[in-house]
Coordinates of C-alpha atoms (C1' of nucleotides) in Angstrom, one line a residue:
Chain A
M1 CA 113.0 165.3 -51.4
N2 CA 112.8 162.1 -49.5
T3 CA 111.5 158.9 -51.0
Q4 CA 108.3 159.0 -49.1
Q5 CA 107.6 162.4 -50.4
Q6 CA 108.2 161.1 -53.9
H7 CA 105.7 158.4 -53.3
L8 CA 103.0 160.8 -52.4
D9 CA 103.6 163.0 -55.3
S10 CA 103.6 160.2 -57.9
K11 CA 100.4 159.0 -56.4
K12 CA 98.7 162.3 -57.0
S13 CA 100.2 162.9 -60.4
C14 CA 99.1 159.8 -62.3
A15 CA 95.7 158.1 -62.2
H16 CA 97.2 154.9 -63.6
D17 CA 99.6 154.5 -60.7
F18 CA 99.5 151.4 -58.6
Q19 CA 97.5 151.8 -55.4
V20 CA 100.0 152.8 -52.8
S21 CA 98.0 151.4 -49.9
C22 CA 95.1 149.2 -49.0
G23 CA 93.6 152.1 -47.2
N24 CA 92.7 153.9 -50.4
C25 CA 92.2 150.9 -52.7
R26 CA 88.8 151.0 -54.3
L27 CA 88.6 147.2 -53.8
N28 CA 89.3 147.1 -50.1
S29 CA 85.7 146.5 -49.2
I30 CA 85.9 143.3 -51.1
C31 CA 89.3 141.9 -50.2
L32 CA 89.8 143.2 -46.6
P33 CA 87.9 142.2 -43.5
F34 CA 85.1 144.7 -43.0
S35 CA 85.9 145.7 -39.5
L36 CA 89.6 146.3 -39.6
E37 CA 90.9 149.3 -37.8
A38 CA 92.9 151.9 -39.7
R39 CA 96.1 151.0 -37.9
D40 CA 95.6 147.4 -38.6
V41 CA 95.2 148.2 -42.2
D42 CA 98.5 150.0 -42.1
E43 CA 100.1 146.8 -40.6
L44 CA 98.7 144.8 -43.4
D45 CA 99.9 147.3 -45.9
R46 CA 103.4 146.8 -44.7
I47 CA 103.5 143.1 -45.6
I48 CA 101.8 143.4 -48.9
Q49 CA 104.0 143.7 -52.0
R50 CA 102.4 145.5 -54.9
S51 CA 104.0 143.8 -57.9
K52 CA 104.3 145.1 -61.4
P53 CA 101.6 144.2 -64.0
L54 CA 101.3 140.8 -65.4
Q55 CA 101.2 140.5 -69.2
K56 CA 98.4 138.6 -70.9
G57 CA 99.3 134.9 -71.1
H58 CA 102.0 135.2 -68.4
H59 CA 101.9 133.0 -65.3
L60 CA 101.6 134.3 -61.7
Y61 CA 102.7 130.9 -60.5
R62 CA 102.8 127.4 -61.9
E63 CA 101.6 124.0 -60.6
G64 CA 104.5 122.6 -58.5
D65 CA 106.0 126.0 -57.7
G66 CA 106.9 126.4 -54.0
F67 CA 104.1 128.2 -52.2
Q68 CA 105.1 131.6 -50.6
S69 CA 102.2 133.9 -51.1
V70 CA 98.5 134.4 -51.9
Y71 CA 97.6 137.1 -54.3
A72 CA 94.8 139.7 -54.4
V73 CA 93.8 140.5 -58.0
R74 CA 93.8 144.3 -58.5
A75 CA 93.1 144.5 -62.2
G76 CA 92.4 142.1 -65.0
T77 CA 91.3 138.5 -64.9
L78 CA 93.3 135.3 -64.1
K79 CA 92.4 131.7 -64.7
A80 CA 93.6 128.9 -62.5
Y81 CA 94.0 125.5 -64.0
Q82 CA 95.6 122.1 -63.4
T83 CA 97.2 119.7 -65.8
T84 CA 96.2 116.1 -65.5
D85 CA 98.8 113.3 -65.8
D86 CA 97.7 112.6 -69.4
G87 CA 98.2 116.3 -70.4
R88 CA 94.7 117.5 -70.4
E89 CA 93.9 120.8 -68.8
Q90 CA 91.2 121.6 -66.3
V91 CA 90.3 125.2 -65.6
T92 CA 89.3 125.4 -61.9
G93 CA 88.4 129.0 -61.6
F94 CA 88.4 132.5 -62.9
Y95 CA 89.5 135.3 -60.6
F96 CA 88.4 138.9 -60.9
P97 CA 89.6 142.1 -59.2
G98 CA 89.1 142.0 -55.4
E99 CA 89.4 138.2 -55.3
I100 CA 92.1 136.1 -53.8
V101 CA 94.1 133.4 -55.8
G102 CA 96.6 130.9 -54.6
M103 CA 95.0 129.4 -51.5
D104 CA 95.3 125.9 -52.8
G105 CA 99.0 126.0 -52.2
I106 CA 98.7 126.1 -48.4
S107 CA 98.0 122.5 -47.8
K108 CA 101.2 121.1 -49.3
N109 CA 103.4 124.2 -49.5
V110 CA 103.3 123.8 -53.2
H111 CA 100.9 125.3 -55.7
A112 CA 98.4 122.7 -56.8
S113 CA 97.4 124.7 -59.8
S114 CA 98.8 127.3 -62.2
A115 CA 97.5 130.8 -62.5
K116 CA 97.7 132.7 -65.8
A117 CA 96.6 136.2 -66.8
L118 CA 93.8 136.3 -69.4
E119 CA 94.5 139.9 -70.0
T120 CA 97.0 142.4 -68.6
A121 CA 96.6 142.1 -64.9
A122 CA 97.9 143.5 -61.7
V123 CA 98.0 141.7 -58.3
C124 CA 99.0 142.4 -54.7
E125 CA 101.3 139.7 -53.3
I126 CA 100.6 138.7 -49.7
P127 CA 103.4 136.6 -48.2
F128 CA 101.6 133.9 -46.4
A129 CA 104.1 133.6 -43.5
S130 CA 103.6 137.3 -42.7
L131 CA 99.8 136.8 -43.0
E132 CA 99.9 134.0 -40.5
R133 CA 102.0 136.0 -38.1
L134 CA 99.7 139.0 -38.4
S135 CA 96.6 136.8 -38.0
A136 CA 97.7 135.7 -34.6
T137 CA 97.3 139.2 -33.3
M138 CA 94.4 140.3 -35.5
P139 CA 91.4 138.0 -34.9
Q140 CA 89.3 139.6 -37.6
L141 CA 92.1 139.0 -40.1
Q142 CA 92.4 135.4 -39.1
R143 CA 88.6 135.0 -39.4
H144 CA 88.6 136.8 -42.7
F145 CA 91.0 134.3 -44.1
F146 CA 89.2 131.3 -42.8
Q147 CA 86.1 132.8 -44.4
L148 CA 87.8 133.4 -47.7
M149 CA 89.0 129.8 -47.8
S150 CA 85.6 128.5 -46.7
R151 CA 84.1 130.5 -49.5
E152 CA 86.4 129.0 -52.0
I153 CA 85.2 125.6 -50.7
T154 CA 81.6 126.4 -51.1
E155 CA 82.1 127.8 -54.6
D156 CA 84.0 124.7 -55.7
Q157 CA 81.1 122.7 -54.3
Q158 CA 78.7 124.7 -56.4
L159 CA 80.7 124.0 -59.4
I160 CA 80.7 120.3 -58.6
T161 CA 76.9 120.4 -58.5
L162 CA 76.9 122.2 -61.7
L163 CA 79.1 119.8 -63.4
S164 CA 77.4 116.7 -62.1
K165 CA 73.8 117.7 -62.5
S166 CA 73.3 120.4 -65.1
S167 CA 72.8 120.5 -68.8
A168 CA 75.0 122.6 -71.1
D169 CA 72.5 125.4 -71.1
E170 CA 72.3 125.5 -67.3
R171 CA 76.1 125.6 -67.0
V172 CA 76.6 128.4 -69.4
A173 CA 73.8 130.4 -67.9
A174 CA 75.3 129.9 -64.5
L175 CA 78.6 131.2 -65.6
I176 CA 77.2 134.3 -67.2
V177 CA 75.1 135.0 -64.1
S178 CA 78.2 134.6 -61.9
V179 CA 80.2 137.0 -64.0
S180 CA 77.4 139.4 -63.9
A181 CA 77.1 139.2 -60.1
R182 CA 80.8 139.7 -59.6
N183 CA 80.7 142.7 -61.9
A184 CA 77.9 144.2 -59.9
R185 CA 79.9 143.7 -56.7
R186 CA 82.6 145.9 -58.2
K187 CA 80.0 148.5 -59.2
L188 CA 80.3 147.7 -62.9
S189 CA 77.4 146.9 -65.2
A190 CA 75.6 143.7 -64.4
T191 CA 74.2 143.4 -67.9
Q192 CA 76.9 144.5 -70.3
F193 CA 80.5 143.3 -70.2
R194 CA 83.3 141.8 -72.1
L195 CA 84.2 138.2 -71.3
S196 CA 87.9 138.0 -70.8
M197 CA 88.1 134.3 -71.3
S198 CA 88.0 132.4 -74.6
R199 CA 85.3 129.9 -75.6
V200 CA 87.9 127.2 -75.0
D201 CA 88.4 128.3 -71.4
I202 CA 84.7 128.5 -70.8
G203 CA 84.2 125.1 -72.2
N204 CA 87.0 123.7 -70.3
Y205 CA 85.8 125.2 -67.0
L206 CA 82.2 124.0 -67.6
G207 CA 83.1 120.5 -68.8
L208 CA 81.9 121.2 -72.4
T209 CA 83.4 121.5 -75.8
V210 CA 83.9 124.8 -77.6
E211 CA 81.3 123.8 -80.1
T212 CA 78.7 123.2 -77.5
V213 CA 79.4 126.5 -75.8
S214 CA 79.1 128.3 -79.1
R215 CA 75.8 126.6 -79.8
V216 CA 74.4 127.5 -76.4
F217 CA 75.3 131.2 -77.0
S218 CA 73.6 131.1 -80.4
R219 CA 70.5 129.5 -78.9
M220 CA 70.3 132.0 -76.1
Q221 CA 70.6 134.8 -78.6
K222 CA 67.8 133.3 -80.6
M223 CA 65.7 133.2 -77.4
D224 CA 66.4 136.9 -76.8
V225 CA 68.1 136.2 -73.5
L226 CA 71.5 137.4 -74.5
R227 CA 73.1 139.5 -77.1
V228 CA 76.5 138.0 -78.0
D229 CA 79.1 139.7 -80.2
N230 CA 82.3 137.8 -79.9
K231 CA 83.4 138.5 -76.3
E232 CA 81.0 141.3 -75.8
I233 CA 77.9 140.1 -73.8
E234 CA 74.7 141.9 -73.2
I235 CA 72.2 140.3 -70.9
L236 CA 68.7 141.1 -72.2
D237 CA 66.7 139.1 -69.7
L238 CA 68.6 138.5 -66.5
D239 CA 65.6 136.8 -64.8
A240 CA 65.3 134.3 -67.6
L241 CA 69.0 133.7 -67.4
Q242 CA 68.8 133.0 -63.7
R243 CA 65.9 130.7 -64.2
L244 CA 67.9 128.9 -66.9
A245 CA 70.9 128.6 -64.5
E246 CA 68.7 127.0 -61.9
G247 CA 67.3 124.4 -64.4
A248 CA 64.0 125.7 -65.5
Chain B
M1 CA 87.1 107.2 -5.3
N2 CA 87.2 110.6 -7.0
T3 CA 85.7 111.3 -10.4
Q4 CA 89.0 111.4 -12.2
Q5 CA 89.8 107.9 -10.9
Q6 CA 86.5 106.7 -12.2
H7 CA 87.4 108.1 -15.6
L8 CA 90.6 106.1 -15.7
D9 CA 88.9 103.0 -14.6
S10 CA 86.1 103.1 -17.0
K11 CA 88.6 103.8 -19.8
K12 CA 90.4 100.6 -19.0
S13 CA 87.4 98.5 -18.4
C14 CA 85.6 98.9 -21.7
A15 CA 87.1 98.8 -25.2
H16 CA 84.1 100.5 -26.6
D17 CA 84.4 103.6 -24.5
F18 CA 84.7 106.9 -26.1
Q19 CA 88.2 108.2 -26.4
V20 CA 88.8 110.3 -23.3
S21 CA 91.5 112.5 -24.8
C22 CA 93.1 113.4 -28.1
G23 CA 96.4 112.4 -26.5
N24 CA 95.5 108.7 -26.7
C25 CA 93.3 108.7 -29.7
R26 CA 94.5 106.4 -32.3
L27 CA 93.6 108.9 -35.0
N28 CA 95.5 111.8 -33.6
S29 CA 98.3 111.5 -36.2
I30 CA 95.7 112.2 -38.8
C31 CA 93.6 114.9 -37.4
L32 CA 96.1 116.9 -35.2
P33 CA 99.0 119.0 -36.3
F34 CA 102.1 116.8 -36.3
S35 CA 104.2 119.0 -34.1
L36 CA 101.9 119.9 -31.3
E37 CA 103.3 119.8 -27.8
A38 CA 101.8 117.6 -25.2
R39 CA 100.5 120.5 -23.2
D40 CA 99.0 122.1 -26.3
V41 CA 97.2 118.8 -26.9
D42 CA 95.8 119.1 -23.5
E43 CA 94.5 122.6 -24.2
L44 CA 92.9 121.4 -27.4
D45 CA 91.4 118.5 -25.5
R46 CA 89.7 120.9 -23.2
I47 CA 87.7 122.6 -25.9
I48 CA 86.7 119.5 -27.8
Q49 CA 83.4 117.9 -26.9
R50 CA 83.1 114.2 -27.4
S51 CA 79.5 113.7 -28.4
K52 CA 77.5 110.6 -28.3
P53 CA 77.2 108.3 -31.3
L54 CA 75.3 109.3 -34.3
Q55 CA 72.7 106.8 -35.6
K56 CA 72.7 105.7 -39.2
G57 CA 70.7 108.2 -41.3
H58 CA 70.8 110.9 -38.6
H59 CA 72.1 114.3 -39.4
L60 CA 75.1 115.9 -37.8
Y61 CA 73.9 119.2 -39.1
R62 CA 71.7 120.5 -41.9
E63 CA 72.1 123.0 -44.7
G64 CA 71.1 126.3 -43.2
D65 CA 71.8 125.5 -39.6
G66 CA 73.8 128.1 -37.8
F67 CA 77.5 127.3 -37.9
Q68 CA 79.1 126.7 -34.4
S69 CA 81.6 123.9 -34.8
V70 CA 83.6 121.7 -37.1
Y71 CA 83.6 118.0 -36.4
A72 CA 86.3 115.3 -36.5
V73 CA 85.0 111.9 -37.5
R74 CA 86.0 109.3 -34.9
A75 CA 84.2 106.3 -36.3
G76 CA 81.8 105.5 -39.1
T77 CA 81.3 107.4 -42.3
L78 CA 79.4 110.6 -43.1
K79 CA 78.3 112.0 -46.4
A80 CA 77.9 115.8 -47.0
Y81 CA 75.4 116.9 -49.5
Q82 CA 73.5 120.0 -50.8
T83 CA 70.0 120.3 -52.1
T84 CA 69.5 122.4 -55.1
D85 CA 66.6 124.8 -55.5
D86 CA 64.7 122.3 -57.6
G87 CA 65.1 119.6 -55.0
R88 CA 67.9 117.5 -56.5
E89 CA 70.6 116.3 -54.2
Q90 CA 74.3 116.6 -54.7
V91 CA 76.7 114.6 -52.6
T92 CA 79.8 116.8 -52.2
G93 CA 81.9 114.4 -50.1
F94 CA 82.4 111.3 -48.0
Y95 CA 84.1 111.7 -44.6
F96 CA 86.1 108.9 -42.9
P97 CA 87.6 108.6 -39.4
G98 CA 90.3 111.2 -38.8
E99 CA 88.8 113.6 -41.3
I100 CA 87.2 116.9 -40.6
V101 CA 83.6 117.9 -41.7
G102 CA 81.8 121.2 -41.6
M103 CA 84.4 123.7 -42.8
D104 CA 82.0 125.0 -45.5
G105 CA 80.0 126.7 -42.8
I106 CA 82.8 129.2 -41.9
S107 CA 82.3 131.6 -44.7
K108 CA 78.7 132.6 -44.0
N109 CA 78.3 131.3 -40.4
V110 CA 75.7 128.9 -41.8
H111 CA 76.2 125.4 -43.0
A112 CA 76.2 125.3 -46.7
S113 CA 75.6 121.5 -46.8
S114 CA 74.1 118.8 -44.7
A115 CA 76.0 116.0 -43.1
K116 CA 74.4 112.6 -42.5
A117 CA 75.7 109.4 -41.0
L118 CA 75.9 106.5 -43.5
E119 CA 76.4 104.1 -40.7
T120 CA 76.5 104.5 -36.9
A121 CA 79.2 107.1 -36.4
A122 CA 80.9 109.1 -33.6
V123 CA 82.4 112.5 -33.9
C124 CA 84.3 115.0 -31.8
E125 CA 82.8 118.4 -31.9
I126 CA 85.3 121.3 -32.1
P127 CA 83.6 124.7 -31.3
F128 CA 85.0 127.0 -33.9
A129 CA 85.1 130.1 -31.7
S130 CA 87.4 128.2 -29.3
L131 CA 89.5 126.9 -32.1
E132 CA 90.0 130.4 -33.4
R133 CA 91.0 131.7 -30.0
L134 CA 93.4 128.8 -29.5
S135 CA 94.9 129.3 -33.0
A136 CA 96.0 132.8 -32.1
T137 CA 98.4 131.4 -29.5
M138 CA 99.3 128.1 -31.2
P139 CA 100.8 128.8 -34.6
Q140 CA 101.0 125.2 -35.6
L141 CA 97.3 124.8 -34.9
Q142 CA 96.5 127.8 -37.0
R143 CA 98.6 126.5 -39.8
H144 CA 97.1 123.1 -39.5
F145 CA 93.6 124.5 -40.0
F146 CA 94.7 126.6 -42.9
Q147 CA 96.1 123.4 -44.4
L148 CA 93.0 121.3 -43.7
M149 CA 90.9 123.9 -45.5
S150 CA 93.4 124.2 -48.3
R151 CA 93.3 120.4 -48.7
E152 CA 89.6 120.4 -48.9
I153 CA 89.9 123.0 -51.7
T154 CA 92.4 120.9 -53.7
E155 CA 90.3 117.8 -53.2
D156 CA 87.2 119.6 -54.5
Q157 CA 89.2 120.7 -57.5
Q158 CA 90.2 117.1 -58.2
L159 CA 86.6 116.2 -58.1
I160 CA 85.9 119.0 -60.5
T161 CA 88.4 117.6 -62.9
L162 CA 87.0 114.2 -62.5
L163 CA 83.5 115.3 -63.2
S164 CA 84.3 117.5 -66.1
K165 CA 86.9 115.3 -67.9
S166 CA 86.5 111.6 -67.0
S167 CA 84.4 108.7 -68.3
A168 CA 82.2 106.7 -66.0
D169 CA 84.9 104.0 -65.6
E170 CA 87.5 106.6 -64.6
R171 CA 85.2 108.1 -62.1
V172 CA 84.3 104.9 -60.3
A173 CA 88.0 103.7 -60.4
A174 CA 89.1 107.0 -58.9
L175 CA 86.6 106.7 -56.0
I176 CA 87.6 103.2 -55.2
V177 CA 91.3 104.2 -55.3
S178 CA 90.5 107.1 -53.0
V179 CA 88.7 104.9 -50.5
S180 CA 91.5 102.4 -50.6
A181 CA 94.1 105.1 -49.9
R182 CA 92.2 106.5 -47.0
N183 CA 91.8 103.1 -45.5
A184 CA 95.5 102.6 -45.8
R185 CA 96.2 105.8 -44.0
R186 CA 94.2 104.4 -41.1
K187 CA 96.2 101.2 -41.2
L188 CA 93.3 99.2 -42.6
S189 CA 93.3 97.0 -45.6
A190 CA 93.9 98.9 -48.9
T191 CA 92.4 96.0 -50.9
Q192 CA 89.5 94.6 -49.0
F193 CA 86.7 96.8 -47.5
R194 CA 83.1 97.4 -47.2
L195 CA 81.7 100.5 -49.0
S196 CA 79.5 102.3 -46.5
M197 CA 77.7 104.3 -49.2
S198 CA 75.0 103.0 -51.4
R199 CA 75.2 102.9 -55.2
V200 CA 72.8 105.9 -55.3
D201 CA 75.2 107.9 -53.2
I202 CA 78.2 106.9 -55.3
G203 CA 76.3 107.7 -58.5
N204 CA 75.2 111.0 -57.1
Y205 CA 78.7 111.9 -55.9
L206 CA 80.3 111.0 -59.3
G207 CA 77.6 112.5 -61.5
L208 CA 76.3 109.1 -62.8
T209 CA 73.1 107.1 -62.5
V210 CA 72.8 104.1 -60.3
E211 CA 72.6 101.9 -63.3
T212 CA 75.8 103.1 -64.8
V213 CA 77.7 102.6 -61.5
S214 CA 76.3 99.1 -61.3
R215 CA 77.4 98.4 -64.9
V216 CA 80.9 99.7 -64.3
F217 CA 81.2 97.4 -61.2
S218 CA 80.1 94.5 -63.3
R219 CA 82.5 95.4 -66.1
M220 CA 85.5 95.7 -63.7
Q221 CA 84.6 92.4 -62.2
K222 CA 84.6 90.8 -65.6
M223 CA 88.0 92.4 -66.2
D224 CA 89.3 90.8 -63.0
V225 CA 90.2 94.2 -61.5
L226 CA 87.6 94.0 -58.7
R227 CA 85.6 91.5 -56.9
V228 CA 82.3 93.0 -55.9
D229 CA 79.8 91.4 -53.6
N230 CA 77.2 93.9 -52.8
K231 CA 79.0 96.4 -50.6
E232 CA 82.0 94.2 -50.1
I233 CA 84.9 95.2 -52.4
E234 CA 88.1 93.4 -53.0
I235 CA 90.6 95.0 -55.3
L236 CA 92.4 92.3 -57.3
D237 CA 94.6 94.6 -59.4
L238 CA 95.3 97.9 -57.7
D239 CA 97.7 99.0 -60.5
A240 CA 95.2 98.4 -63.2
L241 CA 92.6 100.3 -61.1
Q242 CA 95.0 103.3 -60.7
R243 CA 95.7 103.3 -64.4
L244 CA 92.0 103.2 -65.1
A245 CA 91.4 106.1 -62.7
E246 CA 94.0 108.2 -64.5
G247 CA 92.4 107.5 -67.9
A248 CA 94.3 104.7 -69.5
Chain C
dA1 C1' 98.3 141.4 -101.5
dG2 C1' 98.8 137.1 -100.0
dG3 C1' 99.2 133.7 -96.6
dG4 C1' 98.9 131.6 -92.1
dG5 C1' 97.2 131.0 -87.6
dG6 C1' 94.0 131.6 -83.7
dG7 C1' 89.4 131.9 -82.5
dG8 C1' 84.6 131.4 -83.4
dT9 C1' 80.3 129.3 -85.7
dT10 C1' 77.5 125.7 -87.9
dG11 C1' 76.1 121.2 -89.8
dA12 C1' 76.2 116.0 -90.0
dT13 C1' 77.0 111.9 -87.5
dG14 C1' 78.1 108.7 -83.6
dC15 C1' 78.2 107.0 -79.0
dA16 C1' 78.5 107.0 -73.8
dG17 C1' 75.6 107.2 -70.6
dG18 C1' 70.7 108.4 -69.3
dT19 C1' 65.9 106.6 -69.1
dC20 C1' 62.6 103.2 -68.7
dA21 C1' 61.3 98.7 -67.4
dA22 C1' 61.6 94.3 -65.3
dG23 C1' 63.3 91.2 -62.1
dG24 C1' 66.4 89.6 -58.2
dT25 C1' 68.0 89.5 -53.3
dG26 C1' 68.2 90.4 -48.5
dC27 C1' 66.1 92.2 -44.5
dC28 C1' 62.4 93.8 -41.6
dT29 C1' 57.7 93.5 -40.0
dT30 C1' 53.7 91.1 -38.8
Chain D
dA1 C1' 55.7 82.4 -44.0
dA2 C1' 54.4 86.0 -46.4
dG3 C1' 54.4 90.5 -47.7
dG4 C1' 56.7 94.9 -48.3
dC5 C1' 60.5 97.7 -49.0
dA6 C1' 65.2 99.2 -50.0
dC7 C1' 68.8 98.2 -52.8
dC8 C1' 71.1 96.2 -56.7
dT9 C1' 71.5 94.3 -61.5
dT10 C1' 70.6 93.7 -66.4
dG11 C1' 68.5 94.6 -70.9
dA12 C1' 66.5 97.6 -74.6
dC13 C1' 66.1 101.9 -76.3
dC14 C1' 66.8 107.1 -76.7
dT15 C1' 69.2 111.6 -76.5
dG16 C1' 72.4 115.3 -75.4
dC17 C1' 76.6 116.3 -76.2
dA18 C1' 81.2 115.0 -78.4
dT19 C1' 83.4 114.4 -82.5
dC20 C1' 84.7 115.4 -87.2
dA21 C1' 84.7 118.6 -90.8
dA22 C1' 84.1 122.7 -93.2
dC23 C1' 84.1 127.5 -93.2
dC24 C1' 84.3 132.5 -91.7
dC25 C1' 86.5 136.4 -89.6
dC26 C1' 90.1 139.1 -87.9
dC27 C1' 94.8 140.2 -87.1
dC28 C1' 99.6 139.8 -87.9
dC29 C1' 103.5 138.8 -90.7
dT30 C1' 106.3 139.1 -94.9

DNA sequence: AGGGGGGGTTGATGCAGGTCAAGGTGCCTT
DNA sequence: AAGGCACCTTGACCTGCATCAACCCCCCCT
């Protein structure tokens, strides 16, 4: 039996196996350009390295590491964060399955942030040099990456607005709404989920203290907008939450 | 006399003429990839449209406009800003000569922010479709744009950290230091300059009120770090200012 | 069973920066 | 020259969130 044959077999035999190709990955509608031809997907497949799982708390890369690749999250959640000169930490984003991390390393060829698994995670590594090469012959792929980066920019700008203009309630509401929407995109429940990040991380991301985050959760629970049980969240009134997030 | 000859003549005759090509633009070391060949520069030249000056207060594009082009600032300063649903405004960036605006429009093919001239400005329009086409055959150009976008991401993330972790003093100090550094890059004075943006814009960008910005300026003046005369700024102690910006 | 540590909640108090109000200065218009 | 307007500054007061402190719960370690 040749190695390729073994591959195929193992794929069939175990539901928990790594995805063997982008073509049959349940997330490909999120992380690949919509209009890619089957044979182009194969080419892409060839450059992508499916790495082994990342344990909770372990780093995918650290601030200052040489930049080689960007990563598509396949399972789990990551947080990206920077450490300021005086040792404080700033969480700059959370990354869910189907999303791409590591693009901040392109500009200086060095990662500008660290990425850490909030729970056991798996990622696909996409060597950037290969991606560049492939982009030159696949216009949709080039465009897709421009778009992904541009999306990261607009999302960061939304966070900037949130941090500079919104109250604690608005910030927390906005985060919950965002998590809910991203769950929906992956065909998961938009109203019931488990927050993989701690209150500390949430506070850090939103520019609030743990205590404030906790108080906001309590308040929203009292208002019957949310049911909160530790990390388990149930959204009872999504409309109200969205209105809150927009500053009602 | 043929038209080409006229071009050359007019270029010589008037110092205020528009740059006729990227090749002789004094900003090209900032806005072009370092390693571009002369003939590649020519190709780039061909797709770039040098538009007429933009009057103070006029828009380069508005939030919601269809996205066609990115723009290199040639002279003057622009601000980019978004309007939230409830009508508040958030300034997301200031753009100086040599810098590129408009990349947030790529992801959705619609501008996610508006760009407005803070003083009379001039820009080079770079049609994005042509840029994409050219990128496919010019690897350095493709890389350059990936890098520009990545830089925008890391800069936004620095602003996020600033907004979520820093005091009013730190924020204002950081902005002044940033303007100073960007002036230096253009071989202008790092210690004496005119702020083209109003206190309102500064406050808005930094997530502070006008009053607070004004008070911080007064305080820094009292501390002999800055001399402030309306929009004219003189940095008296750049070291102290940098230490302030980093939260000393 | 006991102890220790990480994470979460809640209450009491303080302060940085927001809000409100008044007044100044420079520039444009007539 | 006078009025109007945009922009900036300064002072007095108020408030939303940080800070400090206590305590709970859960899990792991010994």
